[in-house]
Coordinates of C-alpha atoms and ligand atoms in Angstrom, one line a residue:
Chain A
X1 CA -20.4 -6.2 -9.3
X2 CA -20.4 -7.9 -5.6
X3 CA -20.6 -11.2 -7.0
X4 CA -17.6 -10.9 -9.3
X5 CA -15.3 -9.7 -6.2
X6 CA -16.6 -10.7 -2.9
X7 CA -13.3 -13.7 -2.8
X8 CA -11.1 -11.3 -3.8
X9 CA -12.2 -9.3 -0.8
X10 CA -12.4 -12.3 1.2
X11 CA -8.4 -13.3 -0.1
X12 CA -8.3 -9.4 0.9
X13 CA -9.0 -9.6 4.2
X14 CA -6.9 -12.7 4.6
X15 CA -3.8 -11.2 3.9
X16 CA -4.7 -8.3 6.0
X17 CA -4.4 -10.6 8.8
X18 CA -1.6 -12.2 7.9
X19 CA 0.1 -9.1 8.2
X20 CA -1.4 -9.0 11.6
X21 CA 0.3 -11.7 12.4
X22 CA 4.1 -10.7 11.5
X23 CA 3.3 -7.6 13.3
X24 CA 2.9 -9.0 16.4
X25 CA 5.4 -11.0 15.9
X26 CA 7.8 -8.1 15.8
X27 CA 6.2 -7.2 18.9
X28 CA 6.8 -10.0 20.5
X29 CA 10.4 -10.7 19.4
X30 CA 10.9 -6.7 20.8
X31 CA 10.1 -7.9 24.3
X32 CA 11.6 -11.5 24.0
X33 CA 15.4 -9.6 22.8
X34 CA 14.7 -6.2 24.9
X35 CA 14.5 -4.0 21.3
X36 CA 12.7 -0.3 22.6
X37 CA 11.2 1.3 19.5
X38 CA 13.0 3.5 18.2
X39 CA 15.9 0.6 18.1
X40 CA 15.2 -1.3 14.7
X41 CA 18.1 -3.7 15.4
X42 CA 19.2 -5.8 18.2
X43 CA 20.7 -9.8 18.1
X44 CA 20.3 -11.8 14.6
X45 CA 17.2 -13.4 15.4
X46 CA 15.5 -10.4 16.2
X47 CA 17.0 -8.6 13.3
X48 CA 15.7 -11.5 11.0
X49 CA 12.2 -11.3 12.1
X50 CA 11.9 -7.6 12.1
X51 CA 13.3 -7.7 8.6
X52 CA 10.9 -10.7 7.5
X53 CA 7.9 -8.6 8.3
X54 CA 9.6 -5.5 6.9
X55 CA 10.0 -7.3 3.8
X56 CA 6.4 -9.0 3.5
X57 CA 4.9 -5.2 4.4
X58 CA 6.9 -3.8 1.4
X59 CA 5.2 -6.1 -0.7
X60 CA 1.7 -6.2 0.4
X61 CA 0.6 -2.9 -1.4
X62 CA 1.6 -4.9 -5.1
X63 CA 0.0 -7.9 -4.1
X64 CA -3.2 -6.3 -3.0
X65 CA -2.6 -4.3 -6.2
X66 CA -2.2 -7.2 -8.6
X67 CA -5.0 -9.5 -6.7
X68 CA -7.8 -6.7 -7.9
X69 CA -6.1 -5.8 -10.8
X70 CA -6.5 -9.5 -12.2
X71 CA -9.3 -10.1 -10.6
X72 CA -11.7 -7.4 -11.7
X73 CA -10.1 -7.2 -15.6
X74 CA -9.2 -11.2 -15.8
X75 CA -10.8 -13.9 -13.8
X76 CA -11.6 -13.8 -9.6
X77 CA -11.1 -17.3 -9.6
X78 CA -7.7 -18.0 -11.0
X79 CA -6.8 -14.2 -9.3
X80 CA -8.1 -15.7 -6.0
X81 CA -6.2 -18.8 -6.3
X82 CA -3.0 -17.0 -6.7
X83 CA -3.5 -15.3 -4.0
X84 CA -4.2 -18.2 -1.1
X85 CA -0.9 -19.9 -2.9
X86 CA 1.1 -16.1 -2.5
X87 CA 0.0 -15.7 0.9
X88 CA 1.0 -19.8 1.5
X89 CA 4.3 -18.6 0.7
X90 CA 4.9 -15.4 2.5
X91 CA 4.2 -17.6 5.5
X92 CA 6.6 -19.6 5.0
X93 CA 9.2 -16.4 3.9
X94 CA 8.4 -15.3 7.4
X95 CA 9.0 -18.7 9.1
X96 CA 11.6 -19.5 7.2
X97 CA 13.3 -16.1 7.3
X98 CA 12.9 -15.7 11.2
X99 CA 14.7 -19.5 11.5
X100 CA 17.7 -18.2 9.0
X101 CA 18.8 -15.9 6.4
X102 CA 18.4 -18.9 3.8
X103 CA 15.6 -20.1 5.0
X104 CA 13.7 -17.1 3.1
X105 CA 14.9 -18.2 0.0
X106 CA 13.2 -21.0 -1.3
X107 CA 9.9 -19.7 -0.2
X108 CA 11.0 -15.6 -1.2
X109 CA 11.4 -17.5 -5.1
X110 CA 7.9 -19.1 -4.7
X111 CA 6.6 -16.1 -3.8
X112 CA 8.0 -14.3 -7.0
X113 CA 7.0 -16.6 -9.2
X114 CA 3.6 -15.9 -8.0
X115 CA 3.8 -12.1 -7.7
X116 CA 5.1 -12.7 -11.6
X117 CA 2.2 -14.7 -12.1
X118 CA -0.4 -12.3 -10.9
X119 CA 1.1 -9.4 -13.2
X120 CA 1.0 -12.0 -16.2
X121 CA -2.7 -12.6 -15.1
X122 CA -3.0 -8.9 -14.8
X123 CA -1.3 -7.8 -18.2
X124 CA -3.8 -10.0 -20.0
X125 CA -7.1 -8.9 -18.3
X126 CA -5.7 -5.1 -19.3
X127 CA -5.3 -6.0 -22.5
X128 CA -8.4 -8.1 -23.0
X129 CA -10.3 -5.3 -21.8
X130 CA -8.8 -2.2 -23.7
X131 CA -9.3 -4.7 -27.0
X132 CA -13.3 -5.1 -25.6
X133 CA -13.9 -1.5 -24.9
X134 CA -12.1 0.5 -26.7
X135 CA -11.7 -1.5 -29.9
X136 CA -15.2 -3.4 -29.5
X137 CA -13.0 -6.5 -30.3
X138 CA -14.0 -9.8 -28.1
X139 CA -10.5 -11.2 -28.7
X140 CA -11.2 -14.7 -26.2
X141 CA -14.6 -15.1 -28.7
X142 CA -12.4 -14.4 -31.8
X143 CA -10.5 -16.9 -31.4
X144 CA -12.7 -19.3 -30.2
X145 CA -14.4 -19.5 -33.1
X146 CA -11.4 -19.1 -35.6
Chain B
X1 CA -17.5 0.6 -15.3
X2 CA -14.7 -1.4 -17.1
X3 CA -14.2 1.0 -19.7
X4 CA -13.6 4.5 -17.4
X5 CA -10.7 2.1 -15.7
X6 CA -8.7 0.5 -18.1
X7 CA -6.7 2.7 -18.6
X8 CA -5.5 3.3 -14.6
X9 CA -5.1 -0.4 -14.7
X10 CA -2.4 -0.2 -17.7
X11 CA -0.7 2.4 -15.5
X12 CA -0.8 0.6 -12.3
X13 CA 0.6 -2.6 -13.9
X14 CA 3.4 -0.2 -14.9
X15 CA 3.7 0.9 -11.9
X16 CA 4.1 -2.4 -10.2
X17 CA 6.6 -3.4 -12.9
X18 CA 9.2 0.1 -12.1
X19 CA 8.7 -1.3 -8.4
X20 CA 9.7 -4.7 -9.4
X21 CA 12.7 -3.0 -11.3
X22 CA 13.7 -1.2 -8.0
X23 CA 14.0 -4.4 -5.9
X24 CA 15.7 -6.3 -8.4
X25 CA 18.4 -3.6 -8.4
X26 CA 18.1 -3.5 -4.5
X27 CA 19.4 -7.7 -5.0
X28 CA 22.1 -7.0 -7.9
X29 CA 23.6 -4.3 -5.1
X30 CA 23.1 -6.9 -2.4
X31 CA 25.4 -9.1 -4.2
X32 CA 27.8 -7.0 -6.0
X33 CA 28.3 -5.0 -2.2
X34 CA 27.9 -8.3 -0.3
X35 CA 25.6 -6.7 2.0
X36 CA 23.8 -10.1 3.0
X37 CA 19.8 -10.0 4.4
X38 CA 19.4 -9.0 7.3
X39 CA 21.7 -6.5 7.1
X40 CA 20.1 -3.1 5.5
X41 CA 23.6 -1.1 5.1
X42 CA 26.9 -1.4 3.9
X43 CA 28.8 1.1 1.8
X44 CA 27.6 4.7 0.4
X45 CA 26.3 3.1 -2.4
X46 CA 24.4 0.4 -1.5
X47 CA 23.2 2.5 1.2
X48 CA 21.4 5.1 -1.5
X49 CA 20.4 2.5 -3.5
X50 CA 18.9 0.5 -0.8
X51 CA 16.7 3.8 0.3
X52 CA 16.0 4.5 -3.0
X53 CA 13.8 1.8 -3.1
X54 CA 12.4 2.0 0.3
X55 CA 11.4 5.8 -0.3
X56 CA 9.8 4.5 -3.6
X57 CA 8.0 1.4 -1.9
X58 CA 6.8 3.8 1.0
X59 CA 5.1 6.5 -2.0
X60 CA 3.7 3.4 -4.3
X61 CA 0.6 3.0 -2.1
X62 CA 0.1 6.4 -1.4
X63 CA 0.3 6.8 -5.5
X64 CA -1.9 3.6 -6.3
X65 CA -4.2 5.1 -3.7
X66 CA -4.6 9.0 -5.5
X67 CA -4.4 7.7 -9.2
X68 CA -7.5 5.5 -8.5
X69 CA -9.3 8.2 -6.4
X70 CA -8.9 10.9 -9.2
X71 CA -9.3 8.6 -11.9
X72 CA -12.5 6.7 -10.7
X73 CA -13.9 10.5 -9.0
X74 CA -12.9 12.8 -11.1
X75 CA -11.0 12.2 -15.0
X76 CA -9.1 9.0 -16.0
X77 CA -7.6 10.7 -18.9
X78 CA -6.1 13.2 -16.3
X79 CA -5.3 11.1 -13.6
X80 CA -3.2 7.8 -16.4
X81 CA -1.6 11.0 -17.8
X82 CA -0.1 12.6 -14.0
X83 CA 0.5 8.7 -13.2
X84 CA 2.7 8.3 -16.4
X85 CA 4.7 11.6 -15.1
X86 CA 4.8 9.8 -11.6
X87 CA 6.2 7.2 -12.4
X88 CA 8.9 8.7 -15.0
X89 CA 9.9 11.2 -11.5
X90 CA 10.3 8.0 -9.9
X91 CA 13.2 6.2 -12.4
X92 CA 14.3 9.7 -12.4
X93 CA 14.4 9.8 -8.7
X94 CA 15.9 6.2 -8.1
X95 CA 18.9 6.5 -10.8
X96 CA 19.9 10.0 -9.2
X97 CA 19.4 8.8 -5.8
X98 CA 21.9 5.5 -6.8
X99 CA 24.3 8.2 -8.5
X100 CA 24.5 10.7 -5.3
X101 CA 22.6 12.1 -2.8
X102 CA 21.6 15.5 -4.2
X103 CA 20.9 13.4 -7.6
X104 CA 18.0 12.2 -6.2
X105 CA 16.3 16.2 -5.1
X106 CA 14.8 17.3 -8.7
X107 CA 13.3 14.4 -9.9
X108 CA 11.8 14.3 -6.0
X109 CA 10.4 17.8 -6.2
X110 CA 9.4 17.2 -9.7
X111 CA 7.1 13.8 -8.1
X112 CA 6.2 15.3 -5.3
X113 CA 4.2 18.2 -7.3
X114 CA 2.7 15.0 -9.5
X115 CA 1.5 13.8 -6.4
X116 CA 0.1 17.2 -5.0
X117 CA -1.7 17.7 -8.6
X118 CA -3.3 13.7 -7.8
X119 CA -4.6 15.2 -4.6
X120 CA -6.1 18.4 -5.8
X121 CA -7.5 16.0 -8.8
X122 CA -9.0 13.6 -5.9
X123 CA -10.4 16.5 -4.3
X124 CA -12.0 18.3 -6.8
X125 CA -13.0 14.4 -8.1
X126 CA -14.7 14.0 -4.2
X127 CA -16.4 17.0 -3.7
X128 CA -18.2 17.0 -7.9
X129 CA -19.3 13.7 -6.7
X130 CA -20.6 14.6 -3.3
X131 CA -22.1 17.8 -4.8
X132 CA -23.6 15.4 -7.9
X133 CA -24.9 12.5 -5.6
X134 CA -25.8 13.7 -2.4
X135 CA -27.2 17.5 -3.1
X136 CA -28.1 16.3 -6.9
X137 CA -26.6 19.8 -8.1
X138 CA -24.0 19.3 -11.3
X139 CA -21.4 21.9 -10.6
X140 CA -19.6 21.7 -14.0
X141 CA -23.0 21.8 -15.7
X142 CA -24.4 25.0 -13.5
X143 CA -21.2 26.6 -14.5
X144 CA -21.2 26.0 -18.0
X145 CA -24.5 27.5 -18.4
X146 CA -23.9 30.4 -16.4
Chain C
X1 CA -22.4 2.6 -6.9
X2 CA -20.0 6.3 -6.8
X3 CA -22.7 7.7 -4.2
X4 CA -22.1 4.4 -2.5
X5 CA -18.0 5.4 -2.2
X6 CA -17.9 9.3 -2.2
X7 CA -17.5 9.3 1.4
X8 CA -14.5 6.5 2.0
X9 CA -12.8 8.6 -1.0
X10 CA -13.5 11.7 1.5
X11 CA -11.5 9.9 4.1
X12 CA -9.1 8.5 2.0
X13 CA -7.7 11.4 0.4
X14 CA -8.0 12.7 4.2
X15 CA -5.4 10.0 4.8
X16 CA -3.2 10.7 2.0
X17 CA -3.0 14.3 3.1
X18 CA -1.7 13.4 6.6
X19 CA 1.0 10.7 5.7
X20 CA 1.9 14.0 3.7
X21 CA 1.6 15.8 6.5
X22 CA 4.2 12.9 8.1
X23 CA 6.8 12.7 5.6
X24 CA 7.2 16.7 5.8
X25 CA 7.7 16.4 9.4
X26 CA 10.6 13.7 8.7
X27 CA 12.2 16.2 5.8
X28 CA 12.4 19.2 8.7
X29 CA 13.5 16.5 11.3
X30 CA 16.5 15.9 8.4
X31 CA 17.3 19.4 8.4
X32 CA 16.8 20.3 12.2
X33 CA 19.4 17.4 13.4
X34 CA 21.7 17.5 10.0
X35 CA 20.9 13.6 9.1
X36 CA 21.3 13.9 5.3
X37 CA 19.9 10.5 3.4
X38 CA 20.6 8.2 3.0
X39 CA 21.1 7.8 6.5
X40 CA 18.4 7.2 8.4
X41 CA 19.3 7.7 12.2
X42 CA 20.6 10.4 14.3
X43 CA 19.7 11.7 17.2
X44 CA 17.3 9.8 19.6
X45 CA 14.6 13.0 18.8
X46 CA 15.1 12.1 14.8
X47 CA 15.1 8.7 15.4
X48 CA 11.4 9.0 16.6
X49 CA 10.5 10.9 14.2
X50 CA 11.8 9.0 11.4
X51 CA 9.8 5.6 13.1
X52 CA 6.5 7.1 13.7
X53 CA 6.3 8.0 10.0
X54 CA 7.9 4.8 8.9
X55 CA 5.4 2.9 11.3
X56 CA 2.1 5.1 9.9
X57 CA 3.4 4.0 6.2
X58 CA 4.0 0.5 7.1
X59 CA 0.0 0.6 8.0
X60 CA -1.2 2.8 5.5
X61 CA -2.3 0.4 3.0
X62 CA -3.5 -1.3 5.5
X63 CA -5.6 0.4 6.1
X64 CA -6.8 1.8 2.9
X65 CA -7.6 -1.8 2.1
X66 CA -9.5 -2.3 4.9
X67 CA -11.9 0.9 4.8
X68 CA -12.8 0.5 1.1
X69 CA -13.3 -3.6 2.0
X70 CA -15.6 -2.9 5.0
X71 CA -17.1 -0.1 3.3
X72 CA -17.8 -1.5 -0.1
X73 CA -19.4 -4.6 1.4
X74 CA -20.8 -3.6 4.3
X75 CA -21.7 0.2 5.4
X76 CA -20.2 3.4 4.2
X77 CA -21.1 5.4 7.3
X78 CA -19.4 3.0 9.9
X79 CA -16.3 2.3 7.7
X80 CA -15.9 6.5 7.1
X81 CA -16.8 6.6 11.3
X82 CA -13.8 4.3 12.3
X83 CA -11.5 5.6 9.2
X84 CA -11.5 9.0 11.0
X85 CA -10.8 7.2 14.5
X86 CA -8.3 6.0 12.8
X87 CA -6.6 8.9 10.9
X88 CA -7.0 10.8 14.7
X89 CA -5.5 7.8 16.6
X90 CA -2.4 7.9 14.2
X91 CA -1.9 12.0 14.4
X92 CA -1.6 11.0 18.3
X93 CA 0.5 8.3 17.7
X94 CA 2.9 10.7 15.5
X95 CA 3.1 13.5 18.0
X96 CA 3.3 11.2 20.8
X97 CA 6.1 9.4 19.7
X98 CA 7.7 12.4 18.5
X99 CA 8.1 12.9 21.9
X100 CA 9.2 9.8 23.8
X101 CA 9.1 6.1 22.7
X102 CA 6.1 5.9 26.0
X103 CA 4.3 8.8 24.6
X104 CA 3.1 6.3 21.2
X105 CA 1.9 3.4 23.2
X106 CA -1.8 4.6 24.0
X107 CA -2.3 6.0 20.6
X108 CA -0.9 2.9 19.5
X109 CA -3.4 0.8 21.4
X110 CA -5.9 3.0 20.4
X111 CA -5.6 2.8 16.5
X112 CA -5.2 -1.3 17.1
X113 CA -8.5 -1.5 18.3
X114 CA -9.4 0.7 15.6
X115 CA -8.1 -1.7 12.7
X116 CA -9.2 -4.3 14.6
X117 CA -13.1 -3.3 14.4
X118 CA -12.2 -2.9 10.6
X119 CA -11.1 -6.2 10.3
X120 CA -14.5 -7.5 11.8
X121 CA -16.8 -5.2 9.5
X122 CA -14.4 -6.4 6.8
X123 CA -15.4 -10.1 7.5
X124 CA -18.8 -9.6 8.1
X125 CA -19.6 -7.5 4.9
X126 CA -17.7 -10.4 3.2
X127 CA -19.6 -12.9 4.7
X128 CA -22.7 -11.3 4.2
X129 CA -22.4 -10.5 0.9
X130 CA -21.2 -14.3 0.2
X131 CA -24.5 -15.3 1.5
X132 CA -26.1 -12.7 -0.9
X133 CA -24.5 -13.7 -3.8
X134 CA -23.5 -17.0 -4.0
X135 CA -26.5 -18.8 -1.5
X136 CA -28.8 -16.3 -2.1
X137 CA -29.9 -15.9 1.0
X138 CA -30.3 -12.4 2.6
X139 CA -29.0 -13.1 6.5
X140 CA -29.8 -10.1 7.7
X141 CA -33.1 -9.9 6.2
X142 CA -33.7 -13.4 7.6
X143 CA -32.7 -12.2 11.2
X144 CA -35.0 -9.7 11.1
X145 CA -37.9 -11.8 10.2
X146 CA -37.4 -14.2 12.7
Ligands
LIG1 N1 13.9 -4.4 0.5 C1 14.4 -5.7 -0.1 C2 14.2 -5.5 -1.6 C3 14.6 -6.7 -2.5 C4 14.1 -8.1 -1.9 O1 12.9 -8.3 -1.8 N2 15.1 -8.9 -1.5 C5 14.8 -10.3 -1.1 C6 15.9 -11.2 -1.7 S1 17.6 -10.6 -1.2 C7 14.8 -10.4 0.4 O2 14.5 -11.5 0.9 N3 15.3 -9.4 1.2 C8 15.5 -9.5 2.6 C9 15.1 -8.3 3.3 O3 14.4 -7.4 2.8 O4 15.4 -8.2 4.5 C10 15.8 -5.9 0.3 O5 16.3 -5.1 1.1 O6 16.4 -7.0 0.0
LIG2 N1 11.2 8.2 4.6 C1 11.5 9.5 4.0 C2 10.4 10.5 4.3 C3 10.5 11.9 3.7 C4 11.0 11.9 2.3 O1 10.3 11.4 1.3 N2 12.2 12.5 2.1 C5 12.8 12.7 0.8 C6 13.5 14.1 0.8 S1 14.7 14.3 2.2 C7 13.9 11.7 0.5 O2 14.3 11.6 -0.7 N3 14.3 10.8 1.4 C8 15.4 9.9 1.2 C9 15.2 8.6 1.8 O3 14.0 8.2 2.1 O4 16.1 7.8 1.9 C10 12.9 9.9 4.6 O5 13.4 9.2 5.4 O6 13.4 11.0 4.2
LIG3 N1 7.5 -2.4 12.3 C1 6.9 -2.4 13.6 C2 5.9 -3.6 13.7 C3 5.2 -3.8 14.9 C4 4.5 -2.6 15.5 O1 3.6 -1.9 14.9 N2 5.0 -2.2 16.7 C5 4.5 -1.0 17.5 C6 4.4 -1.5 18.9 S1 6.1 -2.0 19.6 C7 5.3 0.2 17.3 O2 4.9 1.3 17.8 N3 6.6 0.1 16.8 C8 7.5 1.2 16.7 C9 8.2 1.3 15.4 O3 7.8 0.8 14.4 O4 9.2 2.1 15.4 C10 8.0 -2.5 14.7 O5 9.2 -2.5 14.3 O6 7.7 -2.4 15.9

């Protein structure tokens, strides 16, 4: 069980401090433009970063989500390798994002395309899976030897 | 181990697509209300449908979390069956919440007991467990042959 | 493998029950200062209130990730040990900021170094078990040979 999960967990904990990162870059940008918590809005810049991190927080639950999902029920390799290229591109959301409102949106469409990827990925494994256990079908064999 | 999880996977793929149904609505209003990032409000409606989201992207965790505790601890059947009604509350919830305000109060109460039937499921699901593996006493089985 | 997880379950419905706990004490701040959804501030008083449980959800998966990463691949015990630091250091963070935007910042600190440690048993578990799997070499079992 380990072996078949221990990059996804290391992909895991990646993106855990990626998060980390944006985080304390709020912080930061809260001292830098004087923004006292409660406030959640100040100058553009600040509003930009906050809202960056607010956005890649939003969608760190599904990506985590997906990233196990396919990995356990499709293929840890291909799962993994989503998620290095996912996290790649919330980077550059954030950067982008925290530069101007248009910079997010050539990296936010990356992103997408990877999130769609990972439920793609995901949609198969379930389906694969219900076919192997519940059905007692081996449909990748099946057609392998069709 | 595949087999008792399928099935939470199916739902939890489900549930990432209703979430990526909410954030695509989230950009149609951004455009149609030309409320551009980073700005989070603009009129009425965009505001409620803006939230809607938010409140749903704030519970998806929390829901990931409790449909994989029950369902891994305790009954998948159970726990795929309370996430389907989930996640039917929550389109309820989010196309109430767009309409009006007070559109959006039954089909919250309505998820909110889902939820609270998830935790009593994760409970129970926690405490069989710990009475099964750590004090080796089956609690179902000592009370179905009392 | 469930006897190896009934534990972080323990905490982690634990968690589920105080964001709970959080998102009631936002509905009564709604009714106590009249700020009907979807707005989202008021009042300096509902303003804090409305952040701290905004801020604990932001963190939530988070942290789930983290406990069930660190716990699955490296110990139970401490994972569940620093899981409750955790779920106290946030209970202080709520009421503290509930009270004045000074009143979160030690709490705050607090459940940082918290994650923080998670983070490192997260990486080491991952590491180890890396070792394990894929060089199969047993570090720690090595160490203590030495
Ligand atoms: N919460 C998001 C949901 C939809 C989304 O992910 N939007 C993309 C494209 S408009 C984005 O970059 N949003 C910027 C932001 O969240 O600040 C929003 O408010 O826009
Ligand atoms: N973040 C939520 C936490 C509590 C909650 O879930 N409230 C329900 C009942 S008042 C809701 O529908 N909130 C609307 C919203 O989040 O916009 C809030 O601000 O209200
Ligand atoms: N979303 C957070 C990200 C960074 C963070 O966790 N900040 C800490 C220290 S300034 C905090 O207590 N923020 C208060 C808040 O989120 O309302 C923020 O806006 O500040």
């Amino acid at each position: 069980m380990l072996e078949d999960t221990v990059v996804l967990a290391a992909v895991t904990v990646l993106a855990v401090l990626e998060q980390a990162y944006f985080s304390l870059q709020v912080i930061y940008a809260r001292r830098k433009y004087s923004v006292s918590p409660p406030a959640t809005s100040g100058p553009p810049e600040f509003d930009r970063i906050f809202r960056a991190q607010a956005n890649c927080s939003e969608y760190f639950p599904i990506f985590i989500t997906l990233l196990w999902t396919s990995g356990v029920f499709l293929s840890q390799a291909l799962s993994s390798l989503c998620g290095l290229l996912y996290l790649y591109g919330r980077f550059l959301y954030f950067r982008g994002y925290s530069q101007s409102s248009l910079g997010r949106l050539a990296p936010l469409y990356f992103s997408a395309r990877v999130l769609w990827t990972l439920i793609a990925l995901s949609c198969l494994g379930v389906v694969l899976s219900f076919f192997r256990v519940h059905l007692n079908v081996d449909v990748l064999h099946e057609l392998g030897s069709a």
